[in-house]
Amino acid sequence: DNIGGITANKFFPFGDLILAGDTKGILAIYALADPKGKPAVTFSDGHKADITSIDFLNQGSEILSGANDSTVILWNCAKQKQIMKYGKLGLSSINQINLMQNDKILITSSTNGY
């Protein structure tokens, strides 16, 4: 996949990988040790707009991504597949996602105040 401009990024919990979201709705995993800076893995079948926020569950085995298409997607990292997609949620776009209380509570913020 052709990666667009990076709009969100975060270190994996174990620190040797970086997760990044881009302007095309693609998530990419980069290895810090890779001198070429090419993504090791991409997740491209999900968001239809730029990714604005990302977070990890279960020590990095699952990923949450939020985007300007008003969706939040839960991904299985090893399988590079969607587990669940929360669509439209009454939000204009997702600005930020955060997890609390041992990955049990998801908080989102959006441009229309929710």
Backbone as JSON Lines, residues from 0, in Angstrom:
{"i":0,"aa":"D","n":[0.82,-1.2,0.0],"ca":[0.0,0.0,0.0],"c":[0.86,1.26,0.0]}
{"i":1,"aa":"N","n":[0.36,2.27,-0.64],"ca":[1.01,3.57,-0.64],"c":[0.57,4.34,0.59]}
{"i":2,"aa":"I","n":[1.49,4.66,1.47],"ca":[1.17,5.34,2.71],"c":[1.08,6.84,2.44]}
{"i":3,"aa":"G","n":[0.05,7.47,3.02],"ca":[-0.1,8.92,2.9],"c":[0.6,9.63,4.05]}
{"i":4,"aa":"G","n":[0.27,10.89,4.24],"ca":[0.86,11.66,5.34],"c":[0.43,11.09,6.68]}
{"i":5,"aa":"I","n":[1.34,11.01,7.62],"ca":[1.06,10.44,8.94],"c":[0.25,11.43,9.76]}
{"i":6,"aa":"T","n":[-0.87,10.97,10.31],"ca":[-1.77,11.81,11.1],"c":[-1.88,11.37,12.55]}
{"i":7,"aa":"A","n":[-1.4,10.18,12.87],"ca":[-1.41,9.66,14.25],"c":[-0.28,8.65,14.38]}
{"i":8,"aa":"N","n":[0.36,8.6,15.55],"ca":[1.4,7.59,15.75],"c":[1.55,7.3,17.23]}
{"i":9,"aa":"K","n":[2.06,6.1,17.51],"ca":[2.24,5.67,18.9],"c":[3.21,4.5,18.94]}
{"i":10,"aa":"F","n":[4.06,4.47,19.98],"ca":[4.93,3.33,20.19],"c":[4.11,2.15,20.7]}
{"i":11,"aa":"F","n":[4.43,0.94,20.22],"ca":[3.83,-0.27,20.78],"c":[4.26,-0.39,22.24]}
{"i":12,"aa":"P","n":[3.48,-1.09,23.06],"ca":[3.81,-1.23,24.48],"c":[5.21,-1.78,24.75]}
{"i":13,"aa":"F","n":[5.73,-2.64,23.88],"ca":[7.04,-3.23,24.1],"c":[8.15,-2.42,23.44]}
{"i":14,"aa":"G","n":[7.82,-1.34,22.73],"ca":[8.78,-0.32,22.35],"c":[9.59,-0.44,21.09]}
{"i":15,"aa":"D","n":[9.63,-1.59,20.41],"ca":[10.48,-1.7,19.23],"c":[9.72,-1.51,17.91]}
{"i":16,"aa":"L","n":[8.44,-1.23,18.01],"ca":[7.6,-0.99,16.84],"c":[6.82,0.32,17.02]}
{"i":17,"aa":"I","n":[6.47,0.93,15.9],"ca":[5.63,2.13,15.91],"c":[4.4,1.85,15.07]}
{"i":18,"aa":"L","n":[3.25,2.24,15.57],"ca":[2.0,2.18,14.82],"c":[1.7,3.59,14.32]}
{"i":19,"aa":"A","n":[1.34,3.71,13.05],"ca":[1.02,5.01,12.47],"c":[-0.26,4.91,11.65]}
{"i":20,"aa":"G","n":[-1.06,5.96,11.69],"ca":[-2.24,6.1,10.85],"c":[-2.01,7.24,9.88]}
{"i":21,"aa":"D","n":[-2.64,7.16,8.7],"ca":[-2.34,8.16,7.69],"c":[-3.59,8.84,7.12]}
{"i":22,"aa":"T","n":[-3.36,9.73,6.15],"ca":[-4.42,10.51,5.54],"c":[-5.3,9.69,4.6]}
{"i":23,"aa":"K","n":[-4.89,8.47,4.28],"ca":[-5.67,7.6,3.4],"c":[-6.48,6.56,4.17]}
{"i":24,"aa":"G","n":[-6.44,6.62,5.51],"ca":[-7.16,5.64,6.32],"c":[-6.41,4.34,6.51]}
{"i":25,"aa":"I","n":[-5.1,4.34,6.27],"ca":[-4.28,3.14,6.39],"c":[-3.51,3.18,7.71]}
{"i":26,"aa":"L","n":[-3.48,2.03,8.4],"ca":[-2.62,1.85,9.56],"c":[-1.37,1.1,9.1]}
{"i":27,"aa":"A","n":[-0.22,1.48,9.64],"ca":[1.03,0.81,9.28],"c":[1.86,0.58,10.54]}
{"i":28,"aa":"I","n":[2.55,-0.55,10.56],"ca":[3.47,-0.87,11.66],"c":[4.88,-0.8,11.11]}
{"i":29,"aa":"Y","n":[5.7,-0.02,11.79],"ca":[7.09,0.17,11.41],"c":[8.01,-0.42,12.47]}
{"i":30,"aa":"A","n":[9.06,-1.09,12.04],"ca":[10.09,-1.59,12.97],"c":[11.16,-0.51,13.1]}
{"i":31,"aa":"L","n":[11.48,-0.16,14.33],"ca":[12.52,0.86,14.55],"c":[13.86,0.44,13.98]}
{"i":32,"aa":"A","n":[14.13,-0.85,13.94],"ca":[15.42,-1.35,13.45],"c":[15.53,-1.34,11.93]}
{"i":33,"aa":"D","n":[14.44,-1.09,11.21],"ca":[14.47,-1.11,9.75],"c":[15.04,0.2,9.21]}
{"i":34,"aa":"P","n":[16.23,0.16,8.61],"ca":[16.85,1.41,8.13],"c":[16.13,2.01,6.92]}
{"i":35,"aa":"K","n":[15.32,1.22,6.21],"ca":[14.61,1.72,5.04],"c":[13.33,2.48,5.4]}
{"i":36,"aa":"G","n":[12.83,2.26,6.62],"ca":[11.63,2.96,7.05],"c":[10.36,2.55,6.33]}
{"i":37,"aa":"K","n":[10.35,1.35,5.78],"ca":[9.16,0.83,5.09],"c":[8.26,0.14,6.11]}
{"i":38,"aa":"P","n":[6.93,0.23,5.92],"ca":[6.05,-0.48,6.86],"c":[6.23,-1.99,6.77]}
{"i":39,"aa":"A","n":[6.29,-2.64,7.93],"ca":[6.37,-4.1,7.98],"c":[5.01,-4.71,7.7]}
{"i":40,"aa":"V","n":[3.96,-4.04,8.16],"ca":[2.58,-4.52,8.04],"c":[1.67,-3.31,7.8]}
{"i":41,"aa":"T","n":[0.65,-3.49,6.95],"ca":[-0.36,-2.44,6.79],"c":[-1.76,-3.03,6.96]}
{"i":42,"aa":"F","n":[-2.66,-2.19,7.42],"ca":[-4.08,-2.51,7.57],"c":[-4.82,-1.47,6.73]}
{"i":43,"aa":"S","n":[-5.33,-1.88,5.59],"ca":[-5.89,-0.88,4.67],"c":[-7.37,-1.04,4.39]}
{"i":44,"aa":"D","n":[-7.99,-2.07,4.88],"ca":[-9.4,-2.31,4.57],"c":[-10.26,-1.91,5.76]}
{"i":45,"aa":"G","n":[-10.41,-0.62,5.99],"ca":[-11.17,-0.19,7.15],"c":[-11.7,1.21,7.04]}
{"i":46,"aa":"H","n":[-10.87,2.19,7.31],"ca":[-11.3,3.58,7.33],"c":[-11.35,4.17,5.92]}
{"i":47,"aa":"K","n":[-12.26,5.1,5.74],"ca":[-12.42,5.78,4.45],"c":[-11.94,7.22,4.51]}
{"i":48,"aa":"A","n":[-11.32,7.6,5.6],"ca":[-10.8,8.96,5.78],"c":[-9.57,8.89,6.67]}
{"i":49,"aa":"D","n":[-8.94,10.06,6.87],"ca":[-7.7,10.07,7.64],"c":[-7.91,9.6,9.08]}
{"i":50,"aa":"I","n":[-6.94,8.83,9.54],"ca":[-6.95,8.3,10.91],"c":[-6.45,9.4,11.84]}
{"i":51,"aa":"T","n":[-7.21,9.64,12.9],"ca":[-6.9,10.74,13.8],"c":[-6.39,10.29,15.16]}
{"i":52,"aa":"S","n":[-6.66,9.03,15.54],"ca":[-6.26,8.56,16.86],"c":[-6.11,7.05,16.86]}
{"i":53,"aa":"I","n":[-5.14,6.56,17.64],"ca":[-4.9,5.12,17.76],"c":[-4.56,4.79,19.2]}
{"i":54,"aa":"D","n":[-4.87,3.54,19.58],"ca":[-4.53,3.06,20.92],"c":[-4.42,1.55,20.86]}
{"i":55,"aa":"F","n":[-3.88,0.96,21.94],"ca":[-3.64,-0.48,22.01],"c":[-4.47,-1.12,23.1]}
{"i":56,"aa":"L","n":[-4.86,-2.37,22.88],"ca":[-5.48,-3.22,23.88],"c":[-4.63,-4.47,24.04]}
{"i":57,"aa":"N","n":[-4.78,-5.12,25.2],"ca":[-4.13,-6.42,25.42],"c":[-2.65,-6.41,25.07]}
{"i":58,"aa":"Q","n":[-1.94,-5.43,25.59],"ca":[-0.48,-5.33,25.4],"c":[-0.07,-5.25,23.94]}
{"i":59,"aa":"G","n":[-0.92,-4.69,23.1],"ca":[-0.57,-4.51,21.69],"c":[-1.05,-5.59,20.76]}
{"i":60,"aa":"S","n":[-1.74,-6.6,21.27],"ca":[-2.24,-7.65,20.37],"c":[-3.49,-7.18,19.61]}
{"i":61,"aa":"E","n":[-4.12,-6.13,20.1],"ca":[-5.26,-5.52,19.41],"c":[-5.03,-4.01,19.34]}
{"i":62,"aa":"I","n":[-5.59,-3.42,18.29],"ca":[-5.43,-1.99,18.02],"c":[-6.8,-1.36,17.87]}
{"i":63,"aa":"L","n":[-6.96,-0.16,18.39],"ca":[-8.14,0.66,18.14],"c":[-7.71,1.84,17.28]}
{"i":64,"aa":"S","n":[-8.51,2.15,16.27],"ca":[-8.24,3.32,15.45],"c":[-9.53,4.11,15.27]}
{"i":65,"aa":"G","n":[-9.41,5.43,15.31],"ca":[-10.53,6.33,15.06],"c":[-10.18,7.23,13.9]}
{"i":66,"aa":"A","n":[-11.21,7.64,13.13],"ca":[-10.93,8.4,11.91],"c":[-11.99,9.46,11.64]}
{"i":67,"aa":"N","n":[-11.7,10.29,10.65],"ca":[-12.63,11.33,10.23],"c":[-13.82,10.78,9.45]}
{"i":68,"aa":"D","n":[-13.91,9.48,9.27],"ca":[-15.1,8.87,8.67],"c":[-16.13,8.5,9.74]}
{"i":69,"aa":"S","n":[-15.91,8.98,10.97],"ca":[-16.81,8.76,12.11],"c":[-16.87,7.31,12.56]}
{"i":70,"aa":"T","n":[-15.8,6.56,12.36],"ca":[-15.78,5.17,12.8],"c":[-14.61,4.92,13.74]}
{"i":71,"aa":"V","n":[-14.8,3.91,14.59],"ca":[-13.74,3.36,15.42],"c":[-13.65,1.89,15.07]}
{"i":72,"aa":"I","n":[-12.44,1.41,14.81],"ca":[-12.25,0.01,14.42],"c":[-11.33,-0.67,15.43]}
{"i":73,"aa":"L","n":[-11.73,-1.87,15.83],"ca":[-10.92,-2.75,16.66],"c":[-10.28,-3.79,15.73]}
{"i":74,"aa":"W","n":[-8.95,-3.87,15.77],"ca":[-8.19,-4.74,14.88],"c":[-7.48,-5.83,15.65]}
{"i":75,"aa":"N","n":[-7.38,-7.03,15.05],"ca":[-6.5,-8.08,15.55],"c":[-5.15,-7.86,14.86]}
{"i":76,"aa":"C","n":[-4.14,-7.59,15.64],"ca":[-2.83,-7.24,15.09],"c":[-2.19,-8.4,14.34]}
{"i":77,"aa":"A","n":[-2.18,-9.58,14.91],"ca":[-1.53,-10.74,14.29],"c":[-2.19,-11.14,12.98]}
{"i":78,"aa":"K","n":[-3.52,-11.08,12.92],"ca":[-4.24,-11.49,11.72],"c":[-4.45,-10.35,10.74]}
{"i":79,"aa":"Q","n":[-4.19,-9.11,11.17],"ca":[-4.39,-7.92,10.35],"c":[-5.82,-7.83,9.83]}
{"i":80,"aa":"K","n":[-6.76,-8.15,10.72],"ca":[-8.18,-8.17,10.36],"c":[-8.99,-7.37,11.37]}
{"i":81,"aa":"Q","n":[-10.12,-6.85,10.9],"ca":[-11.05,-6.17,11.78],"c":[-11.73,-7.17,12.7]}
{"i":82,"aa":"I","n":[-11.84,-6.82,13.96],"ca":[-12.64,-7.6,14.9],"c":[-14.03,-7.01,14.97]}
{"i":83,"aa":"M","n":[-14.09,-5.68,15.04],"ca":[-15.36,-4.99,15.13],"c":[-15.21,-3.57,14.61]}
{"i":84,"aa":"K","n":[-16.26,-3.08,13.96],"ca":[-16.27,-1.7,13.47],"c":[-17.47,-0.99,14.07]}
{"i":85,"aa":"Y","n":[-17.19,0.1,14.76],"ca":[-18.24,0.93,15.34],"c":[-18.45,2.08,14.37]}
{"i":86,"aa":"G","n":[-19.59,2.05,13.68],"ca":[-19.79,3.01,12.6],"c":[-20.69,4.16,12.95]}
{"i":87,"aa":"K","n":[-20.26,5.3,12.5],"ca":[-20.99,6.56,12.54],"c":[-21.33,7.06,13.93]}
{"i":88,"aa":"L","n":[-21.63,6.33,14.89],"ca":[-21.74,6.7,16.3],"c":[-22.39,8.07,16.56]}
{"i":89,"aa":"G","n":[-23.01,8.68,15.58],"ca":[-23.61,10.01,15.74],"c":[-22.59,11.11,15.82]}
{"i":90,"aa":"L","n":[-21.37,10.81,15.45],"ca":[-20.29,11.78,15.55],"c":[-19.94,12.33,14.18]}
{"i":91,"aa":"S","n":[-19.48,13.57,14.15],"ca":[-19.08,14.14,12.87],"c":[-17.73,13.58,12.41]}
{"i":92,"aa":"S","n":[-16.82,13.4,13.33],"ca":[-15.54,12.73,13.07],"c":[-14.92,12.42,14.42]}
{"i":93,"aa":"I","n":[-14.06,11.45,14.44],"ca":[-13.39,11.06,15.69],"c":[-12.1,11.86,15.8]}
{"i":94,"aa":"N","n":[-11.96,12.64,16.87],"ca":[-10.72,13.38,17.1],"c":[-9.73,12.57,17.93]}
{"i":95,"aa":"Q","n":[-10.26,11.86,18.93],"ca":[-9.38,11.15,19.85],"c":[-10.1,9.96,20.46]}
{"i":96,"aa":"I","n":[-9.36,8.88,20.7],"ca":[-9.86,7.72,21.42],"c":[-8.9,7.42,22.56]}
{"i":97,"aa":"N","n":[-9.45,6.99,23.68],"ca":[-8.64,6.61,24.84],"c":[-9.3,5.43,25.53]}
{"i":98,"aa":"L","n":[-8.48,4.57,26.09],"ca":[-8.97,3.42,26.85],"c":[-8.68,3.64,28.32]}
{"i":99,"aa":"M","n":[-9.62,3.18,29.16],"ca":[-9.47,3.3,30.61],"c":[-9.79,1.97,31.27]}
{"i":100,"aa":"Q","n":[-9.43,1.87,32.53],"ca":[-9.77,0.74,33.4],"c":[-9.51,-0.61,32.74]}
{"i":101,"aa":"N","n":[-8.23,-0.87,32.49],"ca":[-7.82,-2.16,31.93],"c":[-8.5,-2.49,30.62]}
{"i":102,"aa":"D","n":[-8.57,-1.53,29.73],"ca":[-9.13,-1.69,28.39],"c":[-10.63,-1.98,28.37]}
{"i":103,"aa":"K","n":[-11.36,-1.6,29.41],"ca":[-12.79,-1.91,29.47],"c":[-13.68,-0.74,29.09]}
{"i":104,"aa":"I","n":[-13.17,0.49,29.13],"ca":[-13.97,1.67,28.8],"c":[-13.28,2.44,27.69]}
{"i":105,"aa":"L","n":[-14.01,2.69,26.62],"ca":[-13.51,3.46,25.49],"c":[-14.14,4.84,25.53]}
{"i":106,"aa":"I","n":[-13.31,5.88,25.44],"ca":[-13.79,7.25,25.41],"c":[-13.4,7.84,24.05]}
{"i":107,"aa":"T","n":[-14.35,8.49,23.4],"ca":[-14.06,9.17,22.13],"c":[-14.39,10.65,22.27]}
{"i":108,"aa":"S","n":[-13.76,11.46,21.45],"ca":[-14.15,12.86,21.34],"c":[-14.28,13.18,19.87]}
{"i":109,"aa":"S","n":[-15.16,14.15,19.57],"ca":[-15.4,14.49,18.18],"c":[-15.61,15.99,18.04]}
{"i":110,"aa":"T","n":[-15.68,16.42,16.78],"ca":[-15.84,17.85,16.52],"c":[-17.22,18.37,16.88]}
{"i":111,"aa":"N","n":[-18.21,17.48,17.0],"ca":[-19.53,17.97,17.38],"c":[-19.82,17.82,18.87]}
{"i":112,"aa":"G","n":[-18.78,17.58,19.67],"ca":[-18.91,17.65,21.12],"c":[-19.21,16.37,21.85]}
{"i":113,"aa":"Y","n":[-19.27,15.21,21.18],"ca":[-19.55,13.95,21.87],"c":[-18.28,13.22,22.2]}
